[in-house]
mmCIF file of C-alpha atoms in Angstrom:
data_model
loop_
_atom_site.group_PDB
_atom_site.id
_atom_site.type_symbol
_atom_site.label_atom_id
_atom_site.label_comp_id
_atom_site.label_asym_id
_atom_site.label_seq_id
_atom_site.Cartn_x
_atom_site.Cartn_y
_atom_site.Cartn_z
ATOM 1 C CA MET A 1 29.025 72.138 -254.933
ATOM 2 C CA PHE A 2 26.993 72.476 -251.869
ATOM 3 C CA GLU A 3 24.204 70.023 -251.501
ATOM 4 C CA LEU A 4 21.498 69.859 -248.662
ATOM 5 C CA HIS A 5 19.261 66.871 -247.903
ATOM 6 C CA ASP A 6 16.391 67.565 -245.839
ATOM 7 C CA VAL A 7 18.636 70.029 -243.688
ATOM 8 C CA ALA A 8 16.603 71.527 -241.042
ATOM 9 C CA PHE A 9 17.625 73.904 -238.064
ATOM 10 C CA THR A 10 15.602 74.068 -234.765
ATOM 11 C CA VAL A 11 16.113 76.159 -231.699
ATOM 12 C CA GLU A 12 13.846 75.423 -228.491
ATOM 13 C CA ARG A 13 11.467 73.785 -230.729
ATOM 14 C CA ARG A 14 11.064 76.482 -233.128
ATOM 15 C CA ALA A 15 11.927 75.464 -236.673
ATOM 16 C CA LEU A 16 13.882 78.426 -238.170
ATOM 17 C CA LEU A 17 14.531 76.258 -241.252
ATOM 18 C CA ARG A 18 12.167 73.264 -242.183
ATOM 19 C CA PRO A 19 13.904 70.135 -243.881
ATOM 20 C CA THR A 20 15.266 71.821 -246.995
ATOM 21 C CA SER A 21 16.815 69.981 -250.082
ATOM 22 C CA LEU A 22 19.001 72.370 -252.288
ATOM 23 C CA ARG A 23 22.143 72.259 -254.323
ATOM 24 C CA PHE A 24 24.223 75.377 -255.214
ATOM 25 C CA ASP A 25 27.007 75.511 -257.958
ATOM 26 C CA GLU A 26 29.940 77.340 -258.903
ATOM 27 C CA GLY A 27 29.699 80.241 -261.443
ATOM 28 C CA GLN A 28 26.421 81.769 -260.438
ATOM 29 C CA VAL A 29 24.622 84.358 -258.246
ATOM 30 C CA CYS A 30 22.024 83.098 -256.332
ATOM 31 C CA GLY A 31 19.927 85.296 -254.189
ATOM 32 C CA LEU A 32 18.004 84.380 -251.214
ATOM 33 C CA ILE A 33 14.766 86.242 -251.053
ATOM 34 C CA GLY A 34 11.692 86.633 -248.428
ATOM 35 C CA HIS A 35 10.231 88.569 -245.851
ATOM 36 C CA ASN A 36 12.085 89.004 -242.498
ATOM 37 C CA GLY A 37 12.223 85.803 -240.317
ATOM 38 C CA SER A 38 11.648 83.478 -243.442
ATOM 39 C CA GLY A 39 15.003 81.530 -243.060
ATOM 40 C CA LYS A 40 17.405 83.111 -245.360
ATOM 41 C CA SER A 41 20.241 84.161 -242.758
ATOM 42 C CA THR A 42 19.692 81.148 -240.931
ATOM 43 C CA LEU A 43 20.382 79.108 -244.319
ATOM 44 C CA LEU A 44 23.317 81.088 -245.234
ATOM 45 C CA LYS A 45 24.842 80.545 -241.454
ATOM 46 C CA LEU A 46 24.369 76.964 -242.126
ATOM 47 C CA LEU A 47 26.367 76.857 -245.409
ATOM 48 C CA ALA A 48 28.904 78.990 -243.744
ATOM 49 C CA ARG A 49 29.174 76.415 -240.834
ATOM 50 C CA GLN A 50 28.269 79.205 -238.296
ATOM 51 C CA GLN A 51 25.648 77.040 -237.115
ATOM 52 C CA ALA A 52 25.284 73.412 -237.300
ATOM 53 C CA PRO A 53 21.967 71.531 -238.639
ATOM 54 C CA THR A 54 20.031 69.652 -236.391
ATOM 55 C CA ALA A 55 18.499 67.344 -238.837
ATOM 56 C CA GLY A 56 19.471 66.450 -242.244
ATOM 57 C CA THR A 57 22.828 66.308 -244.373
ATOM 58 C CA LEU A 58 24.780 69.415 -245.633
ATOM 59 C CA SER A 59 27.860 68.672 -247.810
ATOM 60 C CA LEU A 60 30.436 70.521 -249.489
ATOM 61 C CA ASP A 61 31.911 68.848 -252.765
ATOM 62 C CA GLY A 62 30.360 65.524 -251.549
ATOM 63 C CA LYS A 63 31.692 65.864 -248.089
ATOM 64 C CA PRO A 64 29.694 66.430 -244.897
ATOM 65 C CA VAL A 65 30.682 70.358 -243.933
ATOM 66 C CA GLY A 66 31.322 69.158 -240.356
ATOM 67 C CA GLU A 67 34.280 66.808 -241.368
ATOM 68 C CA TRP A 68 36.067 69.606 -243.294
ATOM 69 C CA GLN A 69 39.014 70.975 -241.285
ATOM 70 C CA SER A 70 38.784 74.856 -240.720
ATOM 71 C CA GLN A 71 41.642 75.809 -243.066
ATOM 72 C CA ALA A 72 40.581 73.702 -245.847
ATOM 73 C CA PHE A 73 36.935 74.692 -245.643
ATOM 74 C CA ALA A 74 37.967 78.448 -245.526
ATOM 75 C CA ARG A 75 39.842 77.944 -248.723
ATOM 76 C CA ARG A 76 36.566 76.776 -250.466
ATOM 77 C CA VAL A 77 33.988 79.051 -248.492
ATOM 78 C CA ALA A 78 34.297 82.707 -247.712
ATOM 79 C CA TYR A 79 31.370 84.258 -245.508
ATOM 80 C CA LEU A 80 30.631 87.953 -244.744
ATOM 81 C CA PRO A 81 27.844 88.434 -242.232
ATOM 82 C CA GLN A 82 25.481 91.210 -242.270
ATOM 83 C CA HIS A 83 27.355 93.238 -239.473
ATOM 84 C CA LEU A 84 30.851 93.708 -240.479
ATOM 85 C CA PRO A 85 33.555 92.917 -238.040
ATOM 86 C CA SER A 86 35.767 95.526 -236.588
ATOM 87 C CA ALA A 87 38.524 97.002 -239.026
ATOM 88 C CA GLU A 88 39.701 99.365 -236.303
ATOM 89 C CA ASN A 89 43.135 101.147 -237.315
ATOM 90 C CA LEU A 90 43.421 98.715 -240.188
ATOM 91 C CA LEU A 91 44.312 100.182 -243.819
ATOM 92 C CA GLY A 92 42.397 98.788 -246.650
ATOM 93 C CA ARG A 93 45.420 96.635 -247.963
ATOM 94 C CA GLU A 94 46.147 95.251 -244.518
ATOM 95 C CA LEU A 95 42.366 94.185 -244.423
ATOM 96 C CA VAL A 96 42.697 92.414 -247.688
ATOM 97 C CA GLU A 97 45.631 90.622 -246.706
ATOM 98 C CA PHE A 98 43.539 88.957 -243.828
ATOM 99 C CA GLY A 99 42.049 87.005 -246.809
ATOM 100 C CA ARG A 100 45.399 84.943 -247.213
ATOM 101 C CA TYR A 101 45.355 83.653 -243.497
ATOM 102 C CA PRO A 102 43.457 80.274 -244.773
ATOM 103 C CA TRP A 103 46.588 79.721 -247.043
ATOM 104 C CA ARG A 104 49.420 80.914 -244.909
ATOM 105 C CA GLY A 105 48.152 80.843 -241.188
ATOM 106 C CA LEU A 106 48.119 83.625 -238.563
ATOM 107 C CA LEU A 107 51.809 83.185 -238.176
ATOM 108 C CA GLY A 108 52.924 82.286 -241.417
ATOM 109 C CA ARG A 109 55.139 84.746 -243.620
ATOM 110 C CA THR A 110 53.844 86.558 -246.515
ATOM 111 C CA ARG A 111 55.127 85.032 -249.696
ATOM 112 C CA THR A 112 55.201 86.607 -253.172
ATOM 113 C CA ASP A 113 52.199 84.826 -254.188
ATOM 114 C CA ASP A 114 50.438 86.139 -251.206
ATOM 115 C CA ARG A 115 51.362 89.538 -252.491
ATOM 116 C CA GLU A 116 50.263 88.803 -256.059
ATOM 117 C CA ARG A 117 46.868 87.517 -254.844
ATOM 118 C CA VAL A 118 46.215 90.486 -252.537
ATOM 119 C CA ALA A 119 47.162 92.839 -255.677
ATOM 120 C CA ARG A 120 44.971 90.982 -257.904
ATOM 121 C CA ALA A 121 41.994 91.236 -255.543
ATOM 122 C CA ILE A 122 42.417 95.017 -255.316
ATOM 123 C CA GLU A 123 42.554 95.371 -259.061
ATOM 124 C CA LEU A 124 39.675 93.213 -259.627
ATOM 125 C CA THR A 125 37.454 95.334 -257.278
ATOM 126 C CA HIS A 126 38.938 98.548 -258.125
ATOM 127 C CA THR A 127 39.936 99.494 -254.547
ATOM 128 C CA ASP A 128 43.300 100.710 -255.040
ATOM 129 C CA ALA A 129 42.384 104.030 -254.045
ATOM 130 C CA PHE A 130 41.600 102.685 -250.493
ATOM 131 C CA ALA A 131 44.594 100.347 -250.123
ATOM 132 C CA ASP A 132 46.388 103.120 -247.892
ATOM 133 C CA ARG A 133 43.336 104.472 -246.231
ATOM 134 C CA LEU A 134 41.663 103.669 -242.867
ATOM 135 C CA VAL A 135 38.750 101.372 -243.446
ATOM 136 C CA ASP A 136 36.611 103.120 -240.854
ATOM 137 C CA THR A 137 37.030 106.346 -242.816
ATOM 138 C CA LEU A 138 35.499 104.980 -245.942
ATOM 139 C CA SER A 139 32.115 105.172 -247.037
ATOM 140 C CA GLY A 140 29.554 102.372 -246.911
ATOM 141 C CA GLY A 141 29.885 101.452 -250.444
ATOM 142 C CA GLU A 142 33.839 101.655 -250.371
ATOM 143 C CA ARG A 143 33.892 99.525 -247.147
ATOM 144 C CA GLN A 144 31.802 96.853 -248.893
ATOM 145 C CA ARG A 145 34.311 96.725 -252.025
ATOM 146 C CA VAL A 146 37.398 96.437 -249.492
ATOM 147 C CA TRP A 147 35.710 93.593 -247.861
ATOM 148 C CA LEU A 148 34.819 91.819 -251.161
ATOM 149 C CA ALA A 149 38.536 92.420 -252.089
ATOM 150 C CA MET A 150 39.478 90.404 -248.891
ATOM 151 C CA LEU A 151 37.077 87.414 -249.707
ATOM 152 C CA LEU A 152 38.765 87.352 -253.292
ATOM 153 C CA ALA A 153 42.211 87.496 -251.705
ATOM 154 C CA GLN A 154 41.075 84.286 -249.953
ATOM 155 C CA GLU A 155 40.531 82.328 -253.424
ATOM 156 C CA SER A 156 37.443 80.703 -252.143
ATOM 157 C CA ARG A 157 35.027 79.215 -254.690
ATOM 158 C CA PHE A 158 31.844 80.056 -252.776
ATOM 159 C CA ILE A 159 31.120 83.635 -251.257
ATOM 160 C CA LEU A 160 28.362 84.105 -248.891
ATOM 161 C CA LEU A 161 26.831 87.461 -248.160
ATOM 162 C CA ASP A 162 24.464 88.209 -245.794
ATOM 163 C CA GLU A 163 22.621 91.286 -246.683
ATOM 164 C CA PRO A 164 25.556 93.134 -248.169
ATOM 165 C CA LEU A 165 23.274 96.027 -249.114
ATOM 166 C CA ALA A 166 21.974 97.067 -245.924
ATOM 167 C CA ALA A 167 22.642 100.687 -244.728
ATOM 168 C CA LEU A 168 23.875 101.311 -248.473
ATOM 169 C CA ASP A 169 22.309 103.954 -250.523
ATOM 170 C CA LEU A 170 20.916 103.080 -253.920
ATOM 171 C CA ALA A 171 23.637 103.881 -256.045
ATOM 172 C CA HIS A 172 26.286 101.781 -253.871
ATOM 173 C CA GLN A 173 23.709 98.967 -253.846
ATOM 174 C CA VAL A 174 23.871 98.967 -257.702
ATOM 175 C CA GLU A 175 27.737 99.532 -257.449
ATOM 176 C CA VAL A 176 28.307 96.362 -255.203
ATOM 177 C CA MET A 177 25.465 93.833 -257.118
ATOM 178 C CA SER A 178 26.861 94.917 -260.374
ATOM 179 C CA LEU A 179 30.601 94.175 -259.043
ATOM 180 C CA ILE A 180 29.296 90.670 -257.465
ATOM 181 C CA GLN A 181 27.816 89.709 -260.945
ATOM 182 C CA ARG A 182 31.061 90.769 -262.661
ATOM 183 C CA LEU A 183 33.223 88.820 -260.334
ATOM 184 C CA SER A 184 31.227 85.683 -260.358
ATOM 185 C CA ARG A 185 31.286 85.513 -264.223
ATOM 186 C CA GLU A 186 34.870 86.464 -264.707
ATOM 187 C CA LEU A 187 36.202 84.258 -261.840
ATOM 188 C CA GLY A 188 33.410 81.190 -261.929
ATOM 189 C CA LEU A 189 32.478 81.885 -258.230
ATOM 190 C CA GLY A 190 29.346 80.678 -256.611
ATOM 191 C CA VAL A 191 27.859 83.545 -254.779
ATOM 192 C CA ILE A 192 25.133 83.064 -252.470
ATOM 193 C CA VAL A 193 23.483 86.374 -251.194
ATOM 194 C CA VAL A 194 20.743 87.200 -248.785
ATOM 195 C CA ILE A 195 18.680 90.458 -250.509
ATOM 196 C CA HIS A 196 15.811 92.111 -249.877
ATOM 197 C CA ASP A 197 15.258 94.364 -252.926
ATOM 198 C CA ILE A 198 13.351 92.095 -255.481
ATOM 199 C CA ASN A 199 14.164 94.312 -258.470
ATOM 200 C CA LEU A 200 17.952 94.220 -257.551
ATOM 201 C CA ALA A 201 17.877 90.703 -257.248
ATOM 202 C CA ALA A 202 15.972 89.994 -260.647
ATOM 203 C CA ARG A 203 18.670 92.171 -262.200
ATOM 204 C CA TYR A 204 21.741 90.699 -260.807
ATOM 205 C CA CYS A 205 21.138 87.075 -259.694
ATOM 206 C CA ASP A 206 21.125 84.085 -262.316
ATOM 207 C CA ARG A 207 18.740 82.156 -259.587
ATOM 208 C CA LEU A 208 16.366 82.907 -256.921
ATOM 209 C CA ILE A 209 15.265 81.159 -254.087
ATOM 210 C CA ALA A 210 12.276 82.196 -252.310
ATOM 211 C CA LEU A 211 11.746 81.368 -248.478
ATOM 212 C CA HIS A 212 8.511 81.569 -246.396
ATOM 213 C CA SER A 213 8.257 80.805 -242.732
ATOM 214 C CA GLY A 214 11.500 78.691 -242.775
ATOM 215 C CA ALA A 215 10.475 76.943 -245.808
ATOM 216 C CA VAL A 216 11.532 77.031 -249.535
ATOM 217 C CA LEU A 217 8.402 78.487 -251.223
ATOM 218 C CA THR A 218 9.738 78.447 -254.632
ATOM 219 C CA GLN A 219 12.936 78.746 -256.807
ATOM 220 C CA GLY A 220 14.082 79.413 -260.174
ATOM 221 C CA THR A 221 15.446 82.062 -262.747
ATOM 222 C CA PRO A 222 14.487 85.606 -262.064
ATOM 223 C CA ALA A 223 12.200 85.316 -265.221
ATOM 224 C CA GLU A 224 10.460 82.505 -263.834
ATOM 225 C CA LEU A 225 9.760 84.078 -260.468
ATOM 226 C CA MET A 226 8.960 87.754 -261.589
ATOM 227 C CA ASN A 227 5.213 87.431 -261.722
ATOM 228 C CA ALA A 228 2.488 88.950 -259.682
ATOM 229 C CA ALA A 229 1.052 85.625 -258.271
ATOM 230 C CA THR A 230 4.569 84.352 -257.197
ATOM 231 C CA LEU A 231 5.627 87.693 -255.765
ATOM 232 C CA GLU A 232 2.510 88.108 -253.667
ATOM 233 C CA ALA A 233 2.810 84.457 -252.372
ATOM 234 C CA ILE A 234 6.523 85.388 -251.329
ATOM 235 C CA TYR A 235 5.801 88.754 -249.812
ATOM 236 C CA GLY A 236 2.153 88.881 -248.907
ATOM 237 C CA LEU A 237 1.067 91.875 -250.826
ATOM 238 C CA PRO A 238 -0.101 92.533 -254.408
ATOM 239 C CA MET A 239 2.520 93.387 -256.674
ATOM 240 C CA ARG A 240 2.738 94.642 -260.567
ATOM 241 C CA VAL A 241 5.246 93.079 -262.813
ATOM 242 C CA MET A 242 6.342 94.918 -265.981
ATOM 243 C CA PRO A 243 9.422 95.138 -268.359
ATOM 244 C CA HIS A 244 12.140 97.290 -267.541
ATOM 245 C CA PRO A 245 11.862 100.258 -269.932
ATOM 246 C CA VAL A 246 15.375 100.032 -271.242
ATOM 247 C CA ALA A 247 16.951 96.764 -269.677
ATOM 248 C CA ASP A 248 16.063 93.019 -270.533
ATOM 249 C CA HIS A 249 14.516 92.273 -267.206
ATOM 250 C CA ALA A 250 11.329 92.780 -265.438
ATOM 251 C CA ILE A 251 10.547 94.987 -262.633
ATOM 252 C CA ALA A 252 8.211 94.791 -259.731
ATOM 253 C CA ILE A 253 6.105 97.863 -258.304
ATOM 254 C CA VAL A 254 4.059 97.650 -255.097
#
């Protein structure tokens, strides 16, 4: 598990994340919600060791994250930033194979189990049709699925996703979130995702953490947070909450 005890992050006397205590477990999808600049991406980067806390203690499985060897940490935690790294001239399968580096190193030879893990990741994400295509030629939703396959090949227990739905159309947003939810449940993965669409968050996340001005405003299940007063406190505008006409979850309307 991830545990944060009074973790904070400050840059030039500006508090991007105020003292925060949280716990993240495997086997659930946790959505980080809130307005722009609320601290969502900062929190995710701290979990991913892209930044170091300026105060407090952040630990993974009871061990401070700064004490983990890089390769060992990558075997536990996989991170995908909002702006995807370049995949120029890479086929889909080649990109997925990058996920095996924490296990065999950059110069290690590809073994049978590496090939099996890559094939399994491609199967789970239904990306076999993209395995022999250049990643840069794929649509946004197709690219996200191939990158998710790469994270699965990494065999980490936590997957951290910073706005994976940015620049995707609605159909691909639903496709990606549905895939994330299914993989979390089937594989017992802990998924922590920065997400702006409150209705998609309520539909596909098991738990929501709302941040505001660098602090945790509230947290709980989607059912607990999907009410007009809470949403207005999070987003700063009145919203109406009603039952979905078909599914068993609430939806919010501005």
